[in-house]
CSV table of C-alpha atoms in Angstrom, one decimal:
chain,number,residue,atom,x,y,z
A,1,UNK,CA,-91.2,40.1,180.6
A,2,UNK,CA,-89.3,39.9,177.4
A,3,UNK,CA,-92.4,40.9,175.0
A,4,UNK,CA,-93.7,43.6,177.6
A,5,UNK,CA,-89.9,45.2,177.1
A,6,UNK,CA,-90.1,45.3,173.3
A,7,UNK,CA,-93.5,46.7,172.9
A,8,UNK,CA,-92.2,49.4,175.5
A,9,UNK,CA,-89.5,50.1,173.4
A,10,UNK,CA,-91.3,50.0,170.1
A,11,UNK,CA,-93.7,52.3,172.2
A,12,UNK,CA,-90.2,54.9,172.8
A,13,UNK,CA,-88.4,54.9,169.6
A,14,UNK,CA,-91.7,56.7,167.5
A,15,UNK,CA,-92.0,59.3,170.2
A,16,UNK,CA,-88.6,59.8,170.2
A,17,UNK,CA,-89.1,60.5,166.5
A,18,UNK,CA,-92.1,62.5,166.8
A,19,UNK,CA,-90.1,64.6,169.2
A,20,UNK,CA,-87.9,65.2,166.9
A,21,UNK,CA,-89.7,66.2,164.2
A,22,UNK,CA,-92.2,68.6,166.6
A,23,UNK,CA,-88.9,70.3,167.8
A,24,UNK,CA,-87.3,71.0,164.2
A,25,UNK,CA,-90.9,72.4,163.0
A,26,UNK,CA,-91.3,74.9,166.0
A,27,UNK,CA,-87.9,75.5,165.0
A,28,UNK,CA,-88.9,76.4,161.4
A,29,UNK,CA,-91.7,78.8,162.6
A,30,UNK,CA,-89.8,80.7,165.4
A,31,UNK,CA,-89.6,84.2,163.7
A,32,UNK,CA,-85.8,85.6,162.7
A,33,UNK,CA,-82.6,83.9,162.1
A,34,UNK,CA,-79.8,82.9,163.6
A,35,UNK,CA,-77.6,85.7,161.8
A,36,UNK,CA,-79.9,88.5,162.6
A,37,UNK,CA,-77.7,90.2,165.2
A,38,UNK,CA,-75.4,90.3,163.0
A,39,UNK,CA,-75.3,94.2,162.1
A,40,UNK,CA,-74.0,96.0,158.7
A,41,UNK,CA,-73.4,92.5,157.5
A,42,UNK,CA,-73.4,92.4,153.5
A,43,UNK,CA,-76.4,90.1,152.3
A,44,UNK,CA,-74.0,87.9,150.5
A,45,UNK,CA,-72.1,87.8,154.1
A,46,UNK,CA,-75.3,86.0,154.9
A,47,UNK,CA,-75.9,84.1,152.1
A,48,UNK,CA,-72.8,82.3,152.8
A,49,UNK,CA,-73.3,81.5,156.1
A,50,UNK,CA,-76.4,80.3,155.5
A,51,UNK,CA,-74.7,78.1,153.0
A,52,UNK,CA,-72.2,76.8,155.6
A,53,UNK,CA,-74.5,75.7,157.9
A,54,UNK,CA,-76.8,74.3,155.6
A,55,UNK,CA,-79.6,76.7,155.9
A,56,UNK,CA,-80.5,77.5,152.3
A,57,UNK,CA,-81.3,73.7,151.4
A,58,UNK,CA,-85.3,72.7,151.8
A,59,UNK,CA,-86.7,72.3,155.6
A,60,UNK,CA,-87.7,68.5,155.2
A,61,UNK,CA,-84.1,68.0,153.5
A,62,UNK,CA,-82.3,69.8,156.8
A,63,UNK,CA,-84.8,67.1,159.1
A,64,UNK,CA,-83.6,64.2,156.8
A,65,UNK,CA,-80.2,65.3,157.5
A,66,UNK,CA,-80.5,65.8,161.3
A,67,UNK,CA,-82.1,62.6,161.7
A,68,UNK,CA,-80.1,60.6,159.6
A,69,UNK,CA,-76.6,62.3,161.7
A,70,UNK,CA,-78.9,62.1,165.1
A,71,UNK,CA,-79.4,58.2,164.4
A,72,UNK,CA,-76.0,57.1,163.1
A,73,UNK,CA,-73.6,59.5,165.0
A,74,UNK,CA,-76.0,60.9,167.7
A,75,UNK,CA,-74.1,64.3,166.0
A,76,UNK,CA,-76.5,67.2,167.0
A,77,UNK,CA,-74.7,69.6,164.4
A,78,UNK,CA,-72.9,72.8,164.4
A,79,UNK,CA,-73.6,75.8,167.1
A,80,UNK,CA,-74.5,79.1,165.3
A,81,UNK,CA,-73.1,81.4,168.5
A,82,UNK,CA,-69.8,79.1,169.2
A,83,UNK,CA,-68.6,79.2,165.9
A,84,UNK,CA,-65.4,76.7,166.6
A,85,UNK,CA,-67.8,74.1,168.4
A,86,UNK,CA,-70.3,71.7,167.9
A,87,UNK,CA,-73.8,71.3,169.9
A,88,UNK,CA,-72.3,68.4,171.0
A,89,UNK,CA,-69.1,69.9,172.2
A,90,UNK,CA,-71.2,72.3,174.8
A,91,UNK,CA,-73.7,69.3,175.8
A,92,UNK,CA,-70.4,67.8,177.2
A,93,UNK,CA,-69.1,70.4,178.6
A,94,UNK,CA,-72.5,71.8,180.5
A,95,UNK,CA,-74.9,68.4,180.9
A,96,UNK,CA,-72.4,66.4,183.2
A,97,UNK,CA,-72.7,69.1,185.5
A,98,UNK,CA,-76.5,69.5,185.6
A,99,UNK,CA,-76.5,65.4,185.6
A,100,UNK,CA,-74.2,65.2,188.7
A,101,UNK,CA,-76.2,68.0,190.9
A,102,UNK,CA,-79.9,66.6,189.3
A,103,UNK,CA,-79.0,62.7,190.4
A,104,UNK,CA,-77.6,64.4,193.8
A,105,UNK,CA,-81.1,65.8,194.3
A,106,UNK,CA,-83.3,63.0,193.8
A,107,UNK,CA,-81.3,60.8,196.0
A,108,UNK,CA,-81.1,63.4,198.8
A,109,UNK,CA,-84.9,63.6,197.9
A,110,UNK,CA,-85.6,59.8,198.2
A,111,UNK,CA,-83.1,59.7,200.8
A,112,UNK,CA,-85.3,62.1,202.9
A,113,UNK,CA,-88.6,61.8,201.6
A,114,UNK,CA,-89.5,58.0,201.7
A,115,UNK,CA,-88.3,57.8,205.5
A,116,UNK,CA,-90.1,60.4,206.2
A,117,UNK,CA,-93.6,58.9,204.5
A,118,UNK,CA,-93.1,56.1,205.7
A,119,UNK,CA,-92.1,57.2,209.7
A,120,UNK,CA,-95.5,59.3,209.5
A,121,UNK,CA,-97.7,57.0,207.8
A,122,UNK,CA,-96.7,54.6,210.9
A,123,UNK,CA,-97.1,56.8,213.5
A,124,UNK,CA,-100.4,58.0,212.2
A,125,UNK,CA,-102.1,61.0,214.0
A,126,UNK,CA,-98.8,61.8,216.3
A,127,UNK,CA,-96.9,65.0,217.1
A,128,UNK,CA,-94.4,62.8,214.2
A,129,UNK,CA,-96.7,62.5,211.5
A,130,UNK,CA,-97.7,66.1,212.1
A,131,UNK,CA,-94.4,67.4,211.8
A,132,UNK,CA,-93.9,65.3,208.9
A,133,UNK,CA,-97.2,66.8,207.2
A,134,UNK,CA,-95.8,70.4,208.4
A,135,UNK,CA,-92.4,69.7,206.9
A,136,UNK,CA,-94.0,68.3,203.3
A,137,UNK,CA,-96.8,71.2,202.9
A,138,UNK,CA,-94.2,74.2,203.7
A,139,UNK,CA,-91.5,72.8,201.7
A,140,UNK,CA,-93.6,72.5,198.4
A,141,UNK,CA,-94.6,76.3,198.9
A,142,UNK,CA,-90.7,76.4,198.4
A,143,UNK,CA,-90.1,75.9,194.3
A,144,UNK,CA,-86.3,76.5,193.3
A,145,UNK,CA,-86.5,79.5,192.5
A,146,UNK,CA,-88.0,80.8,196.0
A,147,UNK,CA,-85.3,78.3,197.9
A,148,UNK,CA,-82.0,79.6,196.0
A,149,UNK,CA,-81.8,82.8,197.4
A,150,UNK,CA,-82.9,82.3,200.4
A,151,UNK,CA,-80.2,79.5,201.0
A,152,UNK,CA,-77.6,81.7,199.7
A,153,UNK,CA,-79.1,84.7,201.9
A,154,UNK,CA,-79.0,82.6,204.9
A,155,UNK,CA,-75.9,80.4,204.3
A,156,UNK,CA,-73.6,82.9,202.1
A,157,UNK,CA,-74.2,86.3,203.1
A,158,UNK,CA,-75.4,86.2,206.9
A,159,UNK,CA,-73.4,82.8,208.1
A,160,UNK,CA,-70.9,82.7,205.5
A,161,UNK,CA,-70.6,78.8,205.7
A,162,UNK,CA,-70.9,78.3,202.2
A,163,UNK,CA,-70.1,79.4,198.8
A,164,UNK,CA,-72.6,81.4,196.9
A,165,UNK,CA,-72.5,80.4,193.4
A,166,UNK,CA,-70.1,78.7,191.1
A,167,UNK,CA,-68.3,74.7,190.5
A,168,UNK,CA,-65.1,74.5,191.4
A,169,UNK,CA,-64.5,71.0,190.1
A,170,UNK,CA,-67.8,69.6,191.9
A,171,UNK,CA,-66.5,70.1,195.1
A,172,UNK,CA,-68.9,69.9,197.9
A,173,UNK,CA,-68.9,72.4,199.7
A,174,UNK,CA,-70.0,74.0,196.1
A,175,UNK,CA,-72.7,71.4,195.5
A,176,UNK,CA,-74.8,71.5,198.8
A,177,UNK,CA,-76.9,74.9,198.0
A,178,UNK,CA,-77.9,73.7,194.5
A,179,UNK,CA,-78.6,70.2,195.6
A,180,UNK,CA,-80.6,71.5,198.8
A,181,UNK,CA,-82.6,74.3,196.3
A,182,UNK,CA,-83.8,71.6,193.6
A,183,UNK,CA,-84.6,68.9,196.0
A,184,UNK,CA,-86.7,70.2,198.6
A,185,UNK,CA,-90.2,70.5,196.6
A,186,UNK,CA,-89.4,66.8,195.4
A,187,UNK,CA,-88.0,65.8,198.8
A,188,UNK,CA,-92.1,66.9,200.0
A,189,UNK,CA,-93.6,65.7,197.7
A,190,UNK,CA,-92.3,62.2,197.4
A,191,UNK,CA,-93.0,62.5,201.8
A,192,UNK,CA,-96.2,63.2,200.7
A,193,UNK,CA,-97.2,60.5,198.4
A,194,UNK,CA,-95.7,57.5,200.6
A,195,UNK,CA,-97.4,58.6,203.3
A,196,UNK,CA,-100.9,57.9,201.6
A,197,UNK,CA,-99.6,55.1,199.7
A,198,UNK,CA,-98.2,53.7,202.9
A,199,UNK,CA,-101.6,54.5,204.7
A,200,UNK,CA,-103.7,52.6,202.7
A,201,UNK,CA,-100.9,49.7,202.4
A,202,UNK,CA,-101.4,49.5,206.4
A,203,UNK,CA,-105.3,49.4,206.0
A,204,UNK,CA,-105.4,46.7,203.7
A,205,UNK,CA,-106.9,43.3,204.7
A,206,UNK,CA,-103.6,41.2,204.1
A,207,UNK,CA,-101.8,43.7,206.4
A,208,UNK,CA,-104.3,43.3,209.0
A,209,UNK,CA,-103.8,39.6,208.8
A,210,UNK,CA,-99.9,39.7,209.1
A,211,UNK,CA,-100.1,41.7,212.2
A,212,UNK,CA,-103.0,39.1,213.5
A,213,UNK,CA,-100.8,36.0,213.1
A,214,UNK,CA,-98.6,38.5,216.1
A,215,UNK,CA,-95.7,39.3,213.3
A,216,UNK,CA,-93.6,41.9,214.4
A,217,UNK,CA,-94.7,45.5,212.9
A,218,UNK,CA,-90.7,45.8,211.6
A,219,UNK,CA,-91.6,43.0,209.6
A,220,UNK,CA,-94.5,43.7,208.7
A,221,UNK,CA,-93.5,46.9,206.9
A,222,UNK,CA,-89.9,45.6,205.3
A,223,UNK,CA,-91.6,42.0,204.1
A,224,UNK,CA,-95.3,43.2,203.2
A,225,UNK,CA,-96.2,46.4,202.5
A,226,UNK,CA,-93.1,48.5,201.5
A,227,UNK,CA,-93.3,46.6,198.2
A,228,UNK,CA,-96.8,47.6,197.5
A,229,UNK,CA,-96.5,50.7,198.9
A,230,UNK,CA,-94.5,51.7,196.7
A,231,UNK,CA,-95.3,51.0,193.6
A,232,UNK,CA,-97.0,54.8,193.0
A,233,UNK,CA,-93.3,56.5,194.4
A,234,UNK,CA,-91.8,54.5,191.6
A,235,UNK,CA,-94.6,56.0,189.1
A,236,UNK,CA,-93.3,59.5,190.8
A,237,UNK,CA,-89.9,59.5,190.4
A,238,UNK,CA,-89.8,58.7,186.6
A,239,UNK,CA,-90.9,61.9,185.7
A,240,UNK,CA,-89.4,63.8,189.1
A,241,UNK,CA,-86.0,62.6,187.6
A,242,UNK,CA,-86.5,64.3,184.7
A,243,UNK,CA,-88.0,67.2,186.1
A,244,UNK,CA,-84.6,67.4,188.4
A,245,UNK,CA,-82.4,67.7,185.2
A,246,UNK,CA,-85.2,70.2,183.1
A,247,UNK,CA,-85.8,72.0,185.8
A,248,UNK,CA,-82.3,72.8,186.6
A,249,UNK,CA,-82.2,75.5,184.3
A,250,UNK,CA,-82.7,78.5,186.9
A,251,UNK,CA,-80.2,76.4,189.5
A,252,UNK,CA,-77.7,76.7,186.8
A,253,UNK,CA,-78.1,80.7,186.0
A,254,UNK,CA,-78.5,81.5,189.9
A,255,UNK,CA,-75.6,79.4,191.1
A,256,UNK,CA,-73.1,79.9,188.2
A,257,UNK,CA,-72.3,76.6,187.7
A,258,UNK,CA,-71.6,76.2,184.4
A,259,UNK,CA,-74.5,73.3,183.6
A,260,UNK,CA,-76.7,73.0,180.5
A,261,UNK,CA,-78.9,75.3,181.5
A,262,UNK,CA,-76.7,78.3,180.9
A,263,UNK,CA,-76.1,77.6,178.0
A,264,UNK,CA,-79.7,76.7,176.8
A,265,UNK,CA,-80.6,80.3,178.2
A,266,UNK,CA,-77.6,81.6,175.8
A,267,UNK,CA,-78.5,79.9,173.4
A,268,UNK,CA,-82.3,81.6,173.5
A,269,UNK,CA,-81.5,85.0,173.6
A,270,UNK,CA,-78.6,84.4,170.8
A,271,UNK,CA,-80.9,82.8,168.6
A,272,UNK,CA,-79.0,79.4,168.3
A,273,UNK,CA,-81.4,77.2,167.5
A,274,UNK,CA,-78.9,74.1,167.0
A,275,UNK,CA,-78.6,74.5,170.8
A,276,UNK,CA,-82.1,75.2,171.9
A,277,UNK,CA,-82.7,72.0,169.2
A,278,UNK,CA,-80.0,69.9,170.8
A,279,UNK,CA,-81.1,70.3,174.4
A,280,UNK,CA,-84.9,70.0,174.2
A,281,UNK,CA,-84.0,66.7,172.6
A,282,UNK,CA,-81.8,65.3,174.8
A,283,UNK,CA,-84.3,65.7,177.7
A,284,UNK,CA,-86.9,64.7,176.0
A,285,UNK,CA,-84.9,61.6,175.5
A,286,UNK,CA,-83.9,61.2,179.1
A,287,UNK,CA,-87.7,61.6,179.9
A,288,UNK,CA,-89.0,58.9,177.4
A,289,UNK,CA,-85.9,56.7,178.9
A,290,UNK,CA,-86.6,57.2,182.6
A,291,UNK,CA,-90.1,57.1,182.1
A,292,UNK,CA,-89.6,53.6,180.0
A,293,UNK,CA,-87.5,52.6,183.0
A,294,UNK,CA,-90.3,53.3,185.3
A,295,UNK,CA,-92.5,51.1,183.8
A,296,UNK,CA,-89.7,48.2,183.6
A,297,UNK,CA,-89.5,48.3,187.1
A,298,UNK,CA,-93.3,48.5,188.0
A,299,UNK,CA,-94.1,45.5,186.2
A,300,UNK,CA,-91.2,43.7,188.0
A,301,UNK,CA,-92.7,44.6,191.2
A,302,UNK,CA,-96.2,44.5,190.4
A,303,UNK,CA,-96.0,40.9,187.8
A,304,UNK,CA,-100.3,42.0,186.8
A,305,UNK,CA,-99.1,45.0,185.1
A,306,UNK,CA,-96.9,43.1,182.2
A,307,UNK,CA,-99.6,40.6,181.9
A,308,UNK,CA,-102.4,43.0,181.3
């Protein structure tokens, strides 16, 4: 287990890099500057902020330099719009919020979703399953962006149980509509793909021979084929993680609530590229890391994988 670990990690740390060098180029290439709105400015104005922020040196001296402060001090640099604050300043102001609503998500949407794949995979071909298959197809028509204002339609403006928009600390009565809104296409999908998993668990000859021996079928499920079944939910949620955090972007401009994602949006139209830089590579971090994770955990549950 110990060698399959490191080569997963040796595996992590050159995409990482590679990340980080694709990002900074498509950085180089966007068109304009970060001082372009800057209007009637004199050019010597410009020259020294430029000089300030390290802009006038040589492109592959400005990636040394960002790599060599990424990897020592995990410093992202200075913000070009927020003059008195570092990238890393708004990261920890704006990602604890999106992390706290994105985790909330994918547990409501394991929470939800495996129960419910499993419940209809064993009542196959009953009025449950079919309401389970019902549930799963029309909540994935639903994306984020289509749930969001219908939940604040139905919940803000014609019941008025709950609060349209905004943080207020994290309390919950602010956290259920964004929570709700991100996790339903998950919560359906991850439904979806236990179901089949479970399915063809229940089919399998090994299965068949538990419930032959006159096991009971609670058993049956918790000792025998949960485990198997669900080793491609695991494969899922690595990436539906990280999807729950990227994704959040238009949770946190409809809702107001202050997360990363408003600022990354900012930070497009104002041209800061230190932020747009900063963000992208922190989730693309956070997807390399859940993904490694993913595959630590399926070769702990399924031993041929890290022997292969």
């Amino acid at each position: 287990m110990t060698a399959f670990v490191v080569r997963r990690l040796l595996i992590a740390i050159p995409t990482i890099l590679f990340l980080i060098v694709l990002t900074f180029t498509l950085m180089e290439l966007a068109p304009g500057s970060p001082f372009d709105s800057e209007r009637g400015v004199p050019q010597y104005v410009l020259d020294n902020l430029e000089a300030k922020y390290g802009l006038d040196r040589p492109a592959w001296q400005r990636l040394g330099l960002y790599v060599w402060n990424l990897a020592t001090d995990f410093d992202f640099g200075p913000s070009f719009t927020y003059r008195d604050r570092t990238v890393n300043d708004v990261i920890a102001q704006g990602f604890p919020i999106t992390l706290t609503y994105g985790l909330l998500s994918g547990l409501v949407a394991m929470a939800v979703g495996i129960p419910l794949g499993i419940t209809a995979a064993i009542k196959h071909n009953t009025w449950l399953d079919t309401l389970a298959v019902g549930f799963s197809i029309g909540a994935s028509v639903l994306p984020n962006f289509v749930m969001a204002p219908i939940l604040v339609l139905v919940f803000t403006l014609w019941l008025g149980w709950l609060p349209g928009g905004g943080w207020n600390g994290g309390q919950w009565n602010y956290l259920i509509l964004p929570v709700v809104a991100l996790a339903t296409s998950y919560m359906a999908s991850i439904a979806r793909l236990t179901r089949s998993s479970m399915l063809e668990v229940l089919n399998a000859p090994f299965i068949r021979t538990a419930r032959a021996k006159g096991l009971p079928m609670r058993r049956v499920i918790l000792r025998h084929a949960l485990k198997p079944a669900m080793l491609p939910v695991i494969s899922y949620l690595g990436p539906t993680f990280a999807f729950l955090l990227t994704g959040s972007v238009l949770i946190d401009m409809f809702f107001s609530t202050g997360g990363i994602g408003q600022f990354f949006v900012a930070a497009a139209l104002g041209r800061d590229y230190a932020i747009i830089m900063g963000v992208t590579v922190l989730y693309g971090v956070i997807v390399v890391a859940l993904n490694l994770l993913v595959d630590l955990l399926y070769a702990w549950i399924d031993p041929k994988i890290r022997y292969g």
